[in-house]
Coordinates of C-alpha atoms in Angstrom, one line a residue:
X1 CA -49.5 -75.9 -129.1
X2 CA -47.9 -72.8 -127.6
X3 CA -44.8 -73.1 -125.5
X4 CA -46.3 -72.6 -122.0
X5 CA -43.1 -71.2 -120.5
X6 CA -42.4 -68.7 -123.3
X7 CA -46.0 -67.8 -123.3
X8 CA -46.3 -67.1 -119.5
X9 CA -43.1 -65.3 -119.3
X10 CA -43.6 -63.2 -122.3
X11 CA -47.0 -61.9 -121.0
X12 CA -45.3 -60.5 -117.9
X13 CA -42.3 -59.0 -119.9
X14 CA -44.8 -57.4 -122.1
X15 CA -46.8 -55.9 -119.1
X16 CA -43.5 -54.8 -117.4
X17 CA -42.3 -52.9 -120.6
X18 CA -45.9 -51.3 -120.9
X19 CA -45.7 -50.1 -117.3
X20 CA -42.3 -49.1 -117.4
X21 CA -43.0 -46.8 -120.3
X22 CA -46.2 -45.4 -119.1
X23 CA -45.6 -45.1 -115.4
X24 CA -41.7 -45.0 -115.0
X25 CA -40.6 -43.2 -118.2
X26 CA -38.8 -46.3 -119.3
X27 CA -36.1 -45.9 -116.6
X28 CA -36.4 -49.3 -115.0
X29 CA -34.0 -52.2 -116.1
X30 CA -35.7 -55.5 -117.1
X31 CA -35.4 -57.8 -114.1
X32 CA -35.3 -61.5 -113.9
X33 CA -38.9 -62.8 -113.7
X34 CA -39.8 -65.8 -111.5
X35 CA -42.8 -67.6 -110.5
X36 CA -42.7 -68.7 -106.8
X37 CA -45.4 -70.1 -104.5
X38 CA -44.4 -68.1 -101.5
X39 CA -46.9 -68.8 -98.8
X40 CA -49.3 -65.9 -98.3
X41 CA -47.3 -63.7 -100.8
X42 CA -48.7 -62.4 -104.1
X43 CA -45.2 -61.3 -105.2
X44 CA -42.1 -59.7 -104.3
X45 CA -38.8 -57.8 -105.5
X46 CA -35.4 -58.7 -104.6
X47 CA -32.5 -56.4 -105.4
X48 CA -29.6 -57.6 -107.5
X49 CA -30.4 -61.3 -106.8
X50 CA -29.3 -62.6 -110.1
X51 CA -25.9 -62.4 -111.8
X52 CA -24.6 -63.3 -115.4
X53 CA -22.0 -66.2 -115.3
X54 CA -20.5 -64.6 -118.5
X55 CA -20.5 -60.8 -117.6
X56 CA -20.9 -60.5 -114.0
X57 CA -23.8 -58.2 -114.7
X58 CA -26.4 -58.2 -111.7
X59 CA -30.1 -57.8 -112.1
X60 CA -33.2 -57.4 -109.8
X61 CA -35.7 -60.2 -109.4
X62 CA -39.6 -59.7 -109.5
X63 CA -41.5 -63.0 -108.4
X64 CA -45.1 -63.5 -109.1
X65 CA -47.0 -66.2 -107.2
X66 CA -49.1 -68.3 -109.8
X67 CA -51.2 -69.7 -107.0
X68 CA -53.2 -66.6 -107.0
X69 CA -53.6 -66.0 -110.8
X70 CA -56.9 -67.8 -110.9
X71 CA -58.5 -66.2 -107.9
X72 CA -57.8 -62.6 -108.7
X73 CA -58.6 -60.5 -111.8
X74 CA -55.8 -59.9 -114.4
X75 CA -56.0 -56.1 -113.2
X76 CA -55.3 -57.0 -109.6
X77 CA -52.4 -59.3 -110.6
X78 CA -50.8 -56.7 -112.7
X79 CA -51.2 -54.3 -109.8
X80 CA -48.9 -56.4 -107.8
X81 CA -46.4 -56.2 -110.6
X82 CA -46.6 -52.5 -110.6
X83 CA -46.2 -52.4 -106.8
X84 CA -43.0 -54.4 -107.1
X85 CA -41.7 -52.0 -110.0
X86 CA -42.1 -49.2 -107.4
X87 CA -39.7 -51.1 -104.9
X88 CA -37.4 -51.5 -107.9
X89 CA -37.6 -47.7 -108.7
X90 CA -36.9 -46.8 -105.2
X91 CA -33.9 -49.0 -104.8
X92 CA -32.2 -47.3 -107.8
X93 CA -33.6 -43.7 -107.8
X94 CA -34.7 -43.1 -104.3
X95 CA -34.0 -43.9 -100.6
X96 CA -35.7 -46.9 -99.3
X97 CA -36.7 -47.0 -95.6
X98 CA -34.5 -48.8 -93.1
X99 CA -35.0 -52.4 -92.9
X100 CA -38.7 -53.2 -93.5
X101 CA -40.0 -49.7 -93.3
X102 CA -42.1 -48.3 -96.2
X103 CA -41.4 -44.6 -96.1
X104 CA -43.1 -41.4 -97.4
X105 CA -41.1 -41.5 -100.7
X106 CA -42.4 -45.0 -101.4
X107 CA -45.9 -43.9 -100.5
X108 CA -45.7 -40.7 -102.8
X109 CA -44.4 -42.9 -105.8
X110 CA -47.3 -45.4 -105.2
X111 CA -49.8 -42.6 -105.5
X112 CA -48.0 -41.2 -108.4
X113 CA -48.5 -44.3 -110.4
X114 CA -52.1 -44.8 -109.3
X115 CA -51.9 -47.3 -106.3
X116 CA -53.1 -46.0 -102.9
X117 CA -50.8 -47.4 -100.1
X118 CA -52.6 -48.5 -97.0
X119 CA -51.8 -50.9 -93.9
X120 CA -55.3 -52.3 -94.1
X121 CA -56.1 -52.8 -97.8
X122 CA -58.9 -50.3 -97.4
X123 CA -59.3 -46.5 -97.6
X124 CA -58.4 -44.7 -94.4
X125 CA -55.4 -47.0 -93.5
X126 CA -51.9 -45.6 -92.6
X127 CA -49.8 -44.9 -95.7
X128 CA -46.4 -45.8 -94.2
X129 CA -45.2 -48.6 -92.0
X130 CA -43.4 -51.9 -91.8
X131 CA -46.3 -53.8 -93.3
X132 CA -48.2 -52.2 -96.3
X133 CA -50.4 -53.1 -99.0
X134 CA -52.4 -51.0 -101.7
X135 CA -55.6 -50.7 -103.7
X136 CA -56.1 -49.5 -107.2
X137 CA -57.0 -45.8 -107.5
X138 CA -60.1 -45.6 -109.8
X139 CA -59.2 -43.8 -113.1
X140 CA -55.5 -43.4 -111.8
X141 CA -52.5 -43.8 -114.0
X142 CA -52.2 -47.4 -113.3
X143 CA -55.8 -48.2 -114.1
X144 CA -55.6 -46.2 -117.3
X145 CA -52.4 -47.9 -118.4
X146 CA -53.7 -51.4 -117.4
X147 CA -57.0 -50.9 -119.4
X148 CA -55.0 -50.0 -122.5
X149 CA -52.7 -52.9 -122.1
X150 CA -55.7 -55.3 -121.6
X151 CA -57.3 -53.9 -124.8
X152 CA -54.2 -54.7 -126.9
X153 CA -54.3 -57.7 -129.1
X154 CA -51.7 -60.2 -127.8
X155 CA -50.1 -62.1 -129.4
X156 CA -50.5 -60.2 -132.6
X157 CA -52.8 -61.8 -134.9
X158 CA -54.4 -63.9 -132.4
X159 CA -57.6 -62.0 -132.2
X160 CA -57.7 -61.9 -128.5
X161 CA -56.8 -59.2 -125.9
X162 CA -53.9 -59.4 -123.5
X163 CA -54.5 -61.9 -120.6
X164 CA -52.7 -64.2 -118.2
X165 CA -52.9 -67.4 -120.1
X166 CA -51.6 -70.0 -117.6
X167 CA -53.3 -70.6 -114.2
X168 CA -52.5 -72.8 -111.3
X169 CA -55.3 -75.5 -111.3
X170 CA -55.2 -75.8 -107.4
X171 CA -55.0 -72.2 -106.3
X172 CA -54.6 -70.7 -103.0
X173 CA -57.5 -69.1 -101.0
X174 CA -58.7 -65.8 -102.4
X175 CA -57.1 -62.8 -100.6
X176 CA -59.3 -61.4 -97.8
X177 CA -59.6 -57.9 -96.7
X178 CA -57.0 -56.5 -94.3
X179 CA -54.4 -58.7 -95.7
X180 CA -50.9 -57.0 -95.7
X181 CA -47.7 -57.0 -97.4
X182 CA -44.4 -58.4 -95.8
X183 CA -41.9 -56.1 -94.6
X184 CA -39.4 -57.2 -97.2
X185 CA -41.5 -55.7 -100.0
X186 CA -43.6 -58.9 -100.6
X187 CA -47.2 -58.1 -101.1
X188 CA -50.4 -59.8 -100.2
X189 CA -52.9 -57.3 -101.5
X190 CA -56.3 -56.7 -99.9
X191 CA -58.5 -55.1 -102.8
X192 CA -62.0 -54.4 -103.9
X193 CA -63.3 -57.8 -104.7
X194 CA -64.4 -58.6 -108.3
X195 CA -64.8 -62.3 -108.4
X196 CA -66.1 -62.5 -112.0
X197 CA -63.0 -63.9 -113.6
X198 CA -62.6 -66.5 -110.9
X199 CA -66.2 -67.6 -111.0
X200 CA -66.1 -68.1 -114.6
X201 CA -63.0 -69.9 -114.6
X202 CA -64.3 -72.2 -111.9
X203 CA -67.7 -72.6 -113.8
X204 CA -65.6 -73.8 -116.9
X205 CA -64.0 -76.5 -114.9
X206 CA -60.6 -75.2 -115.5
X207 CA -59.5 -75.0 -111.8
X208 CA -60.5 -76.4 -108.6
X209 CA -61.3 -73.4 -106.3
X210 CA -60.4 -73.7 -102.6
X211 CA -63.2 -73.7 -100.0
X212 CA -64.0 -70.3 -98.5
X213 CA -64.7 -72.0 -95.1
X214 CA -61.8 -71.5 -92.7
X215 CA -59.8 -74.6 -92.0
X216 CA -58.2 -75.6 -88.6
X217 CA -54.8 -76.8 -90.1
X218 CA -53.3 -77.5 -86.6
X219 CA -56.3 -79.7 -85.6
X220 CA -55.8 -78.3 -82.0
X221 CA -58.7 -77.1 -79.8
X222 CA -58.7 -75.1 -76.6
X223 CA -59.8 -76.4 -73.1
X224 CA -60.6 -74.2 -70.2
X225 CA -61.1 -74.7 -66.4
X226 CA -64.6 -73.7 -65.3
X227 CA -63.0 -72.8 -61.8
X228 CA -59.7 -70.9 -62.3
X229 CA -60.3 -70.2 -66.1
X230 CA -56.9 -71.3 -67.0
X231 CA -56.6 -72.5 -70.7
X232 CA -54.8 -75.4 -72.4
X233 CA -54.6 -76.5 -76.0
X234 CA -54.4 -80.1 -77.5
X235 CA -56.1 -82.5 -79.8
X236 CA -59.8 -83.1 -79.7
X237 CA -60.7 -85.9 -77.5
X238 CA -58.1 -85.4 -74.8
X239 CA -59.2 -85.6 -71.2
X240 CA -57.4 -82.8 -69.4
X241 CA -57.4 -82.1 -65.6
X242 CA -56.7 -78.9 -64.1
X243 CA -53.4 -79.0 -62.0
X244 CA -54.1 -75.9 -59.8
X245 CA -54.4 -76.9 -56.1
X246 CA -57.5 -75.1 -55.6
X247 CA -59.3 -77.0 -58.6
X248 CA -58.6 -80.4 -57.3
X249 CA -58.3 -82.2 -60.6
X250 CA -61.3 -80.4 -62.3
X251 CA -61.7 -81.7 -65.8
X252 CA -61.2 -78.9 -68.5
X253 CA -64.0 -78.1 -70.8
X254 CA -63.2 -78.2 -74.7
X255 CA -64.2 -75.4 -77.0
X256 CA -61.8 -72.4 -76.6
X257 CA -60.4 -71.0 -79.7
X258 CA -56.5 -71.0 -80.2
X259 CA -56.9 -67.3 -81.2
X260 CA -57.8 -66.4 -77.6
X261 CA -55.1 -65.0 -75.6
X262 CA -53.4 -67.5 -73.2
X263 CA -53.5 -66.3 -69.7
X264 CA -50.2 -64.7 -68.6

């Protein structure tokens, strides 16, 4: 049996080298790759976050979230890798925006490599801002380079094309439209949905896909007074009485969503 650690990290190193040559003229230094289950994040780039004990040399980190490998296509996952490589490129050769701001230079480089920046995950969104995401430009440089990579035999002599071999068996929810990146460069991409890979993996019994039904993790519901319309939040089954003098202890009615704005 193959060494799972070597196999998983070697695949991302191969993809990095391929995109580095095709999209960045081989200018990027190989980073430290990590797998991290950062909540609601597909991946992130961190500048000079690792240092060699022996030499003092510092390298960047590119982290990928394995919780999403099974619920996104290989191409979508690799677009996250390329997105983080743009942040790496800008830190070395460009001028990153102040703090969390994704500036025009970043947006231009994203388009140059075949990823369209957007604050909504869909066409027509803003191309700069604190919180940004992207979608793949059809027939753009990234898609062409990615298609070539995915038709390459790997490992050599295996008779199978490049793929992401190791998947989290209990994956996160599939990314939904209008998800955004974090301001620190982390990315939760909202993209065109192509669930063929995920559906096939689920049908084979390889992973247990999460329910697509929304879950109320807080187990809290809203209550409202039918007289003054004041809202309160608490556990189901509570008996809540309105404390406003004019309501005289009127019981609050359950059923108000927590997402509704509380009265100011």
